């Protein structure tokens, strides 16, 4: 597999060269089938679109998914890579694409394929990853026109080199990336041993971990799952890019409808949630709840918007806790677990759920124990803002820019949390302790703290 980014050990910042159009053209070579492109004049573009994209568009036309006369969209080079441009004005909530189920790549597609019977015990993402990896290596794959338009990689941190990942030191994004890669690797090793090696006739080309990472990255950055209920890669729909200007997520619906000349099928329908003028790019919202670390991990970009700056705290109730069972039970009753994750966003208060979880976890411990991890000097020693300066200097390249913004976002949020906890610490004396409240409820403690040996109501008055 060729690589998009070249590295020079003497110049670490070369690792972060931006993805230029020239590079984009190189990555999507692919097969140019001799379709007549006469009816697809609207695909003319400067610079010209890669042959693989033209072939793919033609394929979609032949499949009856788009009509060159009525399709409101065309593919084009945009700052986000490839994207969809309006060929005419588009109205709010107008359906702009309909992709029939027979063209979705999902666990049903895998089940119906030659390797389907081998994949029944795999998780949906692993099934589709193995399928995509295999189809990519098969010269005569019936999915060739789709696979040829998929990029070789994105800027998702799962594709970053060790040198690039080193820029994320101290961030949760680094841990999330490493854990995710470890998880994918362990699934791959199992699949390799139990499925690929014993079935060489079905897997004639060798499949590497990097091939599997590629497929996983494509799924993470392009698959849809909300509507179909199961993960699905949706050719054509997955040309759509994200914009922070889009504030609605209800961009799709499913319906039965015509799917080609003589067929009827379930259709995945993509809508534009805002009106778009002819010539403008059509966008969707990839997830309002995602923070910048999520965006970097899944899609390989971040937003320059402090509302996405977040720090994800991971809290656990230790098994050694004498009240472990009770506490986990309370957590589960509140849709949490022995380990819980809480995003804290810039300029937004800490959520009640996080404070409640912490209180439960700390019952019968001191408040200092509760807060200690947050104030640990090893964390705070790094909480100054040299990254702000780096951003001001600018011209960092795409990946270093992502790393610096995620680091800085996390640090700013940690600083905000430190202030918030300090303020709470000052007010601690005025707070009622859990035990105190419980004792009051039981009548063992009075309003001003007087202690009774028996419930107050049963204390005889003298
Ligand atoms: C569903 S694909 C969209 C099509 C993609 N641009 C392409 O060239 O194939 C998602 C990928 O597009 C890119 N992308 C989408 N929205 C973006 C944005 N707002 N900023 C930067 N990159 C974006 C990222 O590489 C992301 O992983």
Coordinates of C-alpha atoms and ligand atoms in Angstrom, one line a residue:
X1 CA 0.0 0.0 0.0
X2 CA 1.5 3.4 -0.9
X3 CA 1.6 6.1 1.8
X4 CA 0.2 9.6 1.6
X5 CA 2.7 11.2 3.9
X6 CA 6.5 11.0 3.8
X7 CA 8.6 11.5 6.8
X8 CA 12.1 12.9 7.2
X9 CA 13.7 12.2 10.5
X10 CA 15.6 15.5 10.3
X11 CA 12.4 17.5 9.8
X12 CA 9.7 16.2 12.1
X13 CA 7.1 18.7 10.8
X14 CA 7.3 17.1 7.4
X15 CA 5.1 14.5 8.9
X16 CA 2.2 16.9 8.9
X17 CA 2.2 18.0 5.2
X18 CA -1.3 19.0 4.1
X19 CA -3.4 16.8 1.8
X20 CA -3.0 18.7 -1.5
X21 CA -5.2 18.2 -4.5
X22 CA -2.1 16.6 -6.2
X23 CA -2.0 14.1 -3.4
X24 CA -5.7 13.5 -3.7
X25 CA -5.4 12.8 -7.4
X26 CA -2.6 10.3 -6.7
X27 CA -4.5 8.3 -4.1
X28 CA -7.5 7.4 -6.2
X29 CA -6.0 5.8 -9.3
X30 CA -8.3 2.9 -9.9
X31 CA -9.7 1.3 -12.9
X32 CA -11.2 3.3 -15.7
X33 CA -13.8 1.2 -17.4
X34 CA -14.7 2.2 -20.9
X35 CA -18.1 3.6 -20.1
X36 CA -19.3 6.4 -22.4
X37 CA -19.0 9.5 -20.3
X38 CA -20.8 11.7 -22.9
X39 CA -23.9 12.0 -20.7
X40 CA -21.8 13.0 -17.7
X41 CA -20.5 16.3 -19.0
X42 CA -21.3 17.9 -15.7
X43 CA -18.4 15.9 -14.2
X44 CA -16.0 18.3 -16.0
X45 CA -13.9 19.9 -13.3
X46 CA -10.7 21.8 -12.9
X47 CA -8.6 20.0 -11.9
X48 CA -10.2 17.0 -13.6
X49 CA -11.7 14.4 -11.3
X50 CA -9.8 11.1 -11.0
X51 CA -10.9 8.5 -13.5
X52 CA -12.0 6.3 -10.6
X53 CA -14.5 8.9 -9.5
X54 CA -15.9 9.4 -13.0
X55 CA -16.2 5.6 -13.4
X56 CA -17.9 5.3 -10.1
X57 CA -20.4 8.1 -11.0
X58 CA -21.1 6.4 -14.3
X59 CA -21.7 3.1 -12.4
X60 CA -24.2 4.7 -10.1
X61 CA -25.9 6.1 -13.2
X62 CA -26.1 2.7 -14.8
X63 CA -27.4 1.2 -11.6
X64 CA -30.2 3.8 -11.8
X65 CA -29.2 5.5 -8.6
X66 CA -28.6 8.8 -10.2
X67 CA -29.9 10.4 -13.4
X68 CA -27.6 12.7 -15.2
X69 CA -30.5 15.0 -16.0
X70 CA -32.2 15.2 -12.6
X71 CA -29.5 14.5 -10.0
X72 CA -29.1 17.7 -8.0
X73 CA -25.5 16.9 -7.1
X74 CA -22.1 16.5 -8.7
X75 CA -18.8 15.4 -7.1
X76 CA -16.0 17.9 -6.9
X77 CA -12.7 18.7 -5.2
X78 CA -13.4 20.7 -2.1
X79 CA -11.2 21.7 0.8
X80 CA -12.3 18.5 2.7
X81 CA -11.2 16.2 -0.1
X82 CA -14.0 15.1 -2.4
X83 CA -17.5 16.4 -1.8
X84 CA -20.9 17.0 -3.3
X85 CA -21.8 20.3 -5.0
X86 CA -25.4 21.4 -5.7
X87 CA -26.1 21.5 -9.5
X88 CA -29.2 23.6 -8.8
X89 CA -30.8 25.3 -5.8
X90 CA -31.8 22.7 -3.1
X91 CA -34.6 23.3 -0.7
X92 CA -34.5 22.7 3.1
X93 CA -35.3 19.0 3.8
X94 CA -35.1 18.1 0.1
X95 CA -34.0 14.5 -0.5
X96 CA -30.8 14.7 -2.6
X97 CA -29.8 11.0 -2.9
X98 CA -31.5 7.7 -2.7
X99 CA -29.3 4.6 -2.4
X100 CA -31.1 1.2 -2.6
X101 CA -30.3 -1.6 -0.2
X102 CA -28.7 -3.8 -2.8
X103 CA -25.8 -1.2 -2.9
X104 CA -25.3 -0.9 0.8
X105 CA -22.3 -2.7 2.3
X106 CA -23.5 -4.1 5.6
X107 CA -23.5 -7.4 7.5
X108 CA -26.3 -8.6 5.2
X109 CA -24.0 -8.0 2.2
X110 CA -21.3 -10.1 4.0
X111 CA -23.8 -12.8 4.9
X112 CA -24.8 -13.2 1.2
X113 CA -21.2 -13.3 0.1
X114 CA -18.8 -16.2 -0.3
X115 CA -17.3 -15.6 3.1
X116 CA -20.7 -15.1 4.8
X117 CA -20.8 -18.5 6.5
X118 CA -17.4 -17.8 8.1
X119 CA -18.4 -14.5 9.6
X120 CA -21.5 -15.3 11.5
X121 CA -19.8 -15.1 14.9
X122 CA -18.0 -11.8 14.2
X123 CA -19.1 -8.4 15.3
X124 CA -20.8 -6.3 12.6
X125 CA -17.8 -4.0 12.2
X126 CA -15.4 -6.9 12.0
X127 CA -17.5 -8.7 9.3
X128 CA -17.7 -5.6 7.1
X129 CA -13.9 -4.9 7.7
X130 CA -13.0 -8.3 6.6
X131 CA -15.3 -8.1 3.6
X132 CA -14.0 -4.7 2.5
X133 CA -10.4 -5.9 2.9
X134 CA -11.0 -9.0 0.8
X135 CA -12.9 -7.2 -1.9
X136 CA -10.1 -4.6 -2.1
X137 CA -7.6 -7.3 -2.9
X138 CA -9.8 -9.0 -5.5
X139 CA -9.2 -7.6 -9.0
X140 CA -12.6 -8.7 -10.2
X141 CA -14.6 -7.6 -7.2
X142 CA -18.1 -6.5 -8.1
X143 CA -17.5 -3.7 -5.6
X144 CA -14.4 -2.5 -7.4
X145 CA -15.9 0.8 -8.6
X146 CA -16.8 1.7 -5.0
X147 CA -13.6 0.5 -3.4
X148 CA -11.6 2.5 -6.0
X149 CA -13.0 5.8 -4.8
X150 CA -12.2 5.2 -1.2
X151 CA -9.2 7.1 0.0
X152 CA -6.1 5.2 1.1
X153 CA -6.3 6.8 4.5
X154 CA -7.7 9.9 6.2
X155 CA -6.1 12.0 8.9
X156 CA -7.8 9.9 11.6
X157 CA -5.4 9.3 14.4
X158 CA -5.6 5.5 13.8
X159 CA -3.5 6.1 10.7
X160 CA -0.9 8.3 12.4
X161 CA 2.8 7.2 12.7
X162 CA 4.4 6.9 16.2
X163 CA 6.2 10.1 15.4
X164 CA 2.9 11.9 14.8
X165 CA 1.2 10.2 17.8
X166 CA 4.0 11.5 20.0
X167 CA 2.5 15.0 19.5
X168 CA -0.6 13.8 21.4
X169 CA 1.3 12.8 24.5
X170 CA -0.8 13.5 27.6
X171 CA -4.2 13.6 25.8
X172 CA -7.0 11.2 26.2
X173 CA -7.1 11.0 22.4
X174 CA -3.7 9.2 22.4
X175 CA -5.1 6.6 24.8
X176 CA -8.4 6.2 22.9
X177 CA -6.3 5.8 19.6
X178 CA -4.0 3.2 21.2
X179 CA -6.9 1.3 22.8
X180 CA -8.9 1.3 19.6
X181 CA -5.9 0.0 17.6
X182 CA -5.2 -2.7 20.1
X183 CA -8.8 -3.8 20.0
X184 CA -8.9 -3.9 16.2
X185 CA -5.5 -5.8 16.2
X186 CA -6.7 -8.4 18.6
X187 CA -9.9 -9.0 16.5
X188 CA -7.7 -9.2 13.4
X189 CA -5.3 -11.8 14.9
X190 CA -8.3 -13.9 15.9
X191 CA -9.8 -13.6 12.4
X192 CA -6.4 -14.4 10.8
X193 CA -6.0 -17.6 12.8
X194 CA -9.6 -18.8 12.7
X195 CA -10.9 -17.6 9.3
X196 CA -8.2 -16.4 6.9
X197 CA -5.5 -19.1 7.4
X198 CA -7.8 -22.2 7.4
X199 CA -9.6 -20.9 4.2
X200 CA -6.8 -20.0 1.9
X201 CA -8.9 -20.7 -1.2
X202 CA -11.2 -17.9 -0.2
X203 CA -8.3 -15.6 0.8
X204 CA -5.7 -16.1 -1.9
X205 CA -4.0 -12.7 -1.3
X206 CA -2.3 -12.2 2.0
X207 CA -4.2 -9.8 4.3
X208 CA -2.2 -7.7 6.6
X209 CA -3.1 -5.8 9.8
X210 CA -2.6 -2.6 7.9
X211 CA -5.2 -3.7 5.3
X212 CA -7.6 -4.4 8.1
X213 CA -6.9 -1.0 9.8
X214 CA -7.6 0.6 6.4
X215 CA -11.1 -1.0 6.2
X216 CA -11.8 -0.2 9.9
X217 CA -10.8 3.4 9.3
X218 CA -13.1 3.6 6.2
X219 CA -16.0 2.2 8.3
X220 CA -15.4 4.6 11.1
X221 CA -15.2 7.6 8.9
X222 CA -17.9 6.7 6.3
X223 CA -20.5 4.3 7.6
X224 CA -23.9 5.3 8.8
X225 CA -25.7 3.4 11.5
X226 CA -28.4 5.5 13.1
X227 CA -31.2 4.8 10.6
X228 CA -30.5 1.4 9.2
X229 CA -30.1 0.1 12.8
X230 CA -27.0 -1.6 11.7
X231 CA -23.7 -0.3 10.4
X232 CA -23.8 0.3 6.6
X233 CA -21.4 1.8 4.1
X234 CA -23.5 3.8 1.6
X235 CA -21.8 4.4 -1.7
X236 CA -22.3 8.0 -3.0
X237 CA -23.9 9.1 0.3
X238 CA -20.5 8.9 1.8
X239 CA -19.2 11.7 -0.4
X240 CA -20.9 14.1 1.9
X241 CA -18.7 16.2 4.2
X242 CA -19.3 17.8 7.6
X243 CA -19.9 21.4 8.4
X244 CA -20.2 23.0 11.9
X245 CA -22.8 25.3 10.3
X246 CA -25.3 22.5 10.1
X247 CA -27.0 22.2 13.4
X248 CA -29.5 19.4 12.7
X249 CA -28.7 15.7 12.6
X250 CA -31.9 14.4 11.1
X251 CA -30.5 14.2 7.6
X252 CA -31.8 10.8 6.5
X253 CA -34.8 8.6 6.2
X254 CA -35.6 5.2 4.8
X255 CA -38.5 4.3 2.5
X256 CA -39.4 1.8 -0.1
X257 CA -39.2 3.0 -3.6
X258 CA -38.0 2.5 -7.2
X259 CA -34.4 1.4 -7.3
X260 CA -33.4 1.2 -10.9
X261 CA -35.4 0.6 -14.1
X262 CA -37.6 -2.4 -13.0
X263 CA -36.8 -2.9 -9.3
X264 CA -38.2 -1.8 -6.0
X265 CA -36.1 -1.7 -2.8
X266 CA -35.6 -0.2 0.5
X267 CA -33.9 3.2 -0.1
X268 CA -31.6 5.2 2.2
X269 CA -32.5 8.8 1.5
X270 CA -30.1 11.6 2.3
X271 CA -31.6 15.1 2.9
X272 CA -30.1 18.5 3.0
X273 CA -31.1 20.1 6.3
X274 CA -30.6 23.6 5.0
X275 CA -31.3 25.3 1.7
X276 CA -28.3 25.2 -0.6
X277 CA -27.6 27.5 -3.6
X278 CA -26.5 26.2 -7.0
X279 CA -22.7 25.8 -7.0
X280 CA -22.4 25.5 -3.2
X281 CA -21.2 22.4 -1.3
X282 CA -23.9 20.3 0.5
X283 CA -22.9 19.3 4.0
X284 CA -24.3 17.4 6.9
X285 CA -23.6 17.4 10.7
X286 CA -21.5 14.4 11.7
X287 CA -22.5 14.5 15.4
X288 CA -23.3 17.4 17.7
X289 CA -22.3 15.5 20.7
X290 CA -18.8 14.6 19.4
X291 CA -15.9 16.5 20.9
X292 CA -12.7 17.3 19.0
X293 CA -11.0 14.1 20.2
X294 CA -13.9 12.0 18.7
X295 CA -13.8 14.0 15.4
X296 CA -10.0 13.5 15.2
X297 CA -10.3 9.7 16.0
X298 CA -13.2 9.0 13.7
X299 CA -12.8 11.4 10.8
X300 CA -9.4 13.0 11.0
X301 CA -10.3 16.7 11.5
X302 CA -11.2 19.0 14.3
X303 CA -13.3 22.1 14.5
X304 CA -11.9 25.5 15.4
X305 CA -14.7 26.0 17.8
X306 CA -14.2 25.9 21.5
X307 CA -17.6 24.3 22.0
X308 CA -15.9 21.1 20.8
X309 CA -13.0 21.5 23.2
X310 CA -13.5 18.8 25.8
X311 CA -11.7 16.5 28.2
X312 CA -13.2 13.1 28.7
X313 CA -12.8 11.9 32.3
X314 CA -12.8 8.2 33.0
X315 CA -13.9 7.2 36.5
X316 CA -14.1 3.7 38.0
X317 CA -15.4 2.2 41.2
X318 CA -12.5 -0.1 42.3
X319 CA -13.2 -3.7 43.0
X320 CA -11.3 -3.3 46.2
X321 CA -13.9 -0.8 47.5
X322 CA -15.8 -2.5 50.4
X323 CA -19.0 -1.2 49.0
X324 CA -18.2 -2.1 45.4
X325 CA -21.4 -4.1 44.7
X326 CA -23.7 -1.5 46.1
X327 CA -22.0 1.4 44.3
X328 CA -22.0 -0.4 40.9
X329 CA -25.6 -1.2 41.4
X330 CA -26.4 2.4 42.0
X331 CA -24.4 3.4 39.0
X332 CA -26.2 0.9 36.8
X333 CA -29.5 2.1 37.9
X334 CA -28.5 5.5 36.5
X335 CA -27.3 4.2 33.2
X336 CA -23.7 4.2 34.2
X337 CA -21.3 1.4 35.2
X338 CA -18.3 0.5 37.3
X339 CA -16.3 2.6 34.7
X340 CA -17.9 5.8 33.4
X341 CA -16.9 8.4 30.9
X342 CA -17.8 12.0 31.2
X343 CA -17.1 14.7 28.6
X344 CA -16.5 18.1 30.1
X345 CA -16.8 20.9 27.5
X346 CA -15.3 24.3 27.5
X347 CA -17.5 27.0 29.0
X348 CA -20.1 24.4 30.1
X349 CA -20.5 23.4 33.7
X350 CA -19.6 19.9 34.9
X351 CA -22.7 17.7 34.5
X352 CA -24.7 16.7 37.5
X353 CA -24.3 13.1 36.5
X354 CA -20.5 13.3 36.8
X355 CA -20.8 14.9 40.3
X356 CA -23.3 12.3 41.4
X357 CA -21.1 9.5 40.2
X358 CA -18.2 10.9 42.0
X359 CA -20.1 11.3 45.2
X360 CA -21.4 7.7 45.1
X361 CA -17.9 6.4 44.3
X362 CA -16.5 8.4 47.2
X363 CA -19.0 7.5 49.9
X364 CA -17.0 6.9 53.1
X365 CA -13.9 8.2 51.6
X366 CA -12.6 11.8 52.1
X367 CA -13.5 14.6 49.6
X368 CA -9.8 15.0 49.1
X369 CA -9.7 11.4 47.8
X370 CA -12.4 12.4 45.4
X371 CA -10.7 15.3 43.9
X372 CA -7.1 14.1 44.1
X373 CA -6.8 12.7 40.6
X374 CA -7.9 16.0 39.1
X375 CA -5.3 18.0 41.0
X376 CA -2.4 15.7 40.5
X377 CA 0.7 17.8 40.1
X378 CA 1.9 15.7 37.2
X379 CA -1.2 16.7 35.2
X380 CA -1.1 20.4 36.2
X381 CA 2.6 20.7 35.5
X382 CA 1.7 20.5 31.8
X383 CA -1.2 22.8 31.9
X384 CA 0.3 25.9 30.6
X385 CA -0.4 27.1 27.1
X386 CA 2.6 26.9 24.7
X387 CA 0.2 25.4 22.1
X388 CA -1.6 28.7 21.8
X389 CA 1.7 30.1 20.5
X390 CA 2.1 27.3 18.0
X391 CA -1.4 28.0 16.6
X392 CA -0.6 31.7 16.4
X393 CA 2.5 30.9 14.4
X394 CA 0.3 28.8 12.1
X395 CA 1.2 26.7 9.1
X396 CA 1.5 23.5 11.1
X397 CA 0.2 21.0 8.5
X398 CA -3.1 19.1 8.9
X399 CA -2.0 16.5 11.5
X400 CA 0.1 18.7 13.8
X401 CA -2.8 21.3 13.7
X402 CA -5.2 18.5 14.8
X403 CA -2.8 17.4 17.6
X404 CA -2.2 20.9 18.9
X405 CA -5.9 21.9 18.9
X406 CA -6.9 18.7 20.8
X407 CA -4.1 19.2 23.3
X408 CA -5.0 22.8 23.8
X409 CA -8.7 22.1 24.1
X410 CA -8.1 19.5 26.8
X411 CA -5.8 21.8 28.7
X412 CA -8.2 24.7 28.6
X413 CA -11.0 22.5 29.9
X414 CA -8.9 21.1 32.6
X415 CA -8.0 24.6 33.7
X416 CA -11.7 25.5 33.8
X417 CA -12.4 22.4 35.9
X418 CA -9.6 23.2 38.3
X419 CA -11.3 26.6 38.9
X420 CA -14.7 25.0 39.3
X421 CA -13.4 22.5 41.8
X422 CA -11.5 25.2 43.7
X423 CA -14.8 27.2 44.0
X424 CA -16.6 24.1 45.2
X425 CA -13.9 23.3 47.7
X426 CA -14.3 26.8 49.2
X427 CA -18.0 26.1 49.7
X428 CA -17.6 22.6 51.1
X429 CA -18.3 23.5 54.7
X430 CA -21.8 24.6 53.8
X431 CA -22.6 21.3 52.1
X432 CA -24.5 18.6 53.8
X433 CA -22.6 15.3 53.9
X434 CA -24.5 12.2 52.6
X435 CA -24.3 10.5 56.1
X436 CA -25.4 13.8 57.7
X437 CA -28.5 14.0 55.5
X438 CA -29.3 10.3 56.0
X439 CA -28.9 10.6 59.8
X440 CA -31.2 13.7 59.7
X441 CA -33.8 11.6 57.7
X442 CA -33.5 8.9 60.3
X443 CA -33.9 11.5 63.1
X444 CA -30.5 10.7 64.6
X445 CA -29.1 14.2 63.9
X446 CA -31.0 17.5 64.5
X447 CA -31.1 20.6 62.3
X448 CA -28.1 22.2 64.0
X449 CA -26.1 19.0 64.2
X450 CA -27.1 17.8 67.7
X451 CA -26.7 14.0 67.9
X452 CA -29.4 11.6 69.3
X453 CA -28.7 8.1 70.4
X454 CA -32.2 7.1 69.2
X455 CA -34.4 8.6 66.6
X456 CA -35.4 12.2 67.7
X457 CA -39.1 11.4 67.8
X458 CA -38.6 8.6 70.3
X459 CA -36.4 10.8 72.6
X460 CA -38.6 11.5 75.7
X461 CA -39.0 15.2 76.4
X462 CA -38.1 16.2 80.0
Ligands
LIG1 C1 -17.7 10.5 4.6 S1 -16.2 11.0 4.0 C2 -16.6 12.4 3.0 C3 -15.9 12.3 1.7 C4 -14.4 12.6 1.7 N1 -14.2 14.0 1.7 C5 -13.7 12.0 0.6 O1 -12.8 12.7 0.0 O2 -13.9 10.8 0.3 C6 -15.5 11.6 5.5 C7 -14.1 12.2 5.4 O3 -14.1 13.4 4.7 C8 -13.2 14.3 5.3 N2 -14.0 15.4 5.9 C9 -15.4 15.5 6.0 N3 -15.8 16.7 6.6 C10 -14.6 17.4 6.8 C11 -14.4 18.7 7.4 N4 -15.4 19.5 7.8 N5 -13.1 19.0 7.5 C12 -12.1 18.2 7.1 N6 -12.3 17.0 6.5 C13 -13.5 16.6 6.4 C14 -12.5 13.6 6.4 O4 -11.4 13.0 5.8 C15 -13.5 12.5 6.7 O5 -12.8 11.3 7.3

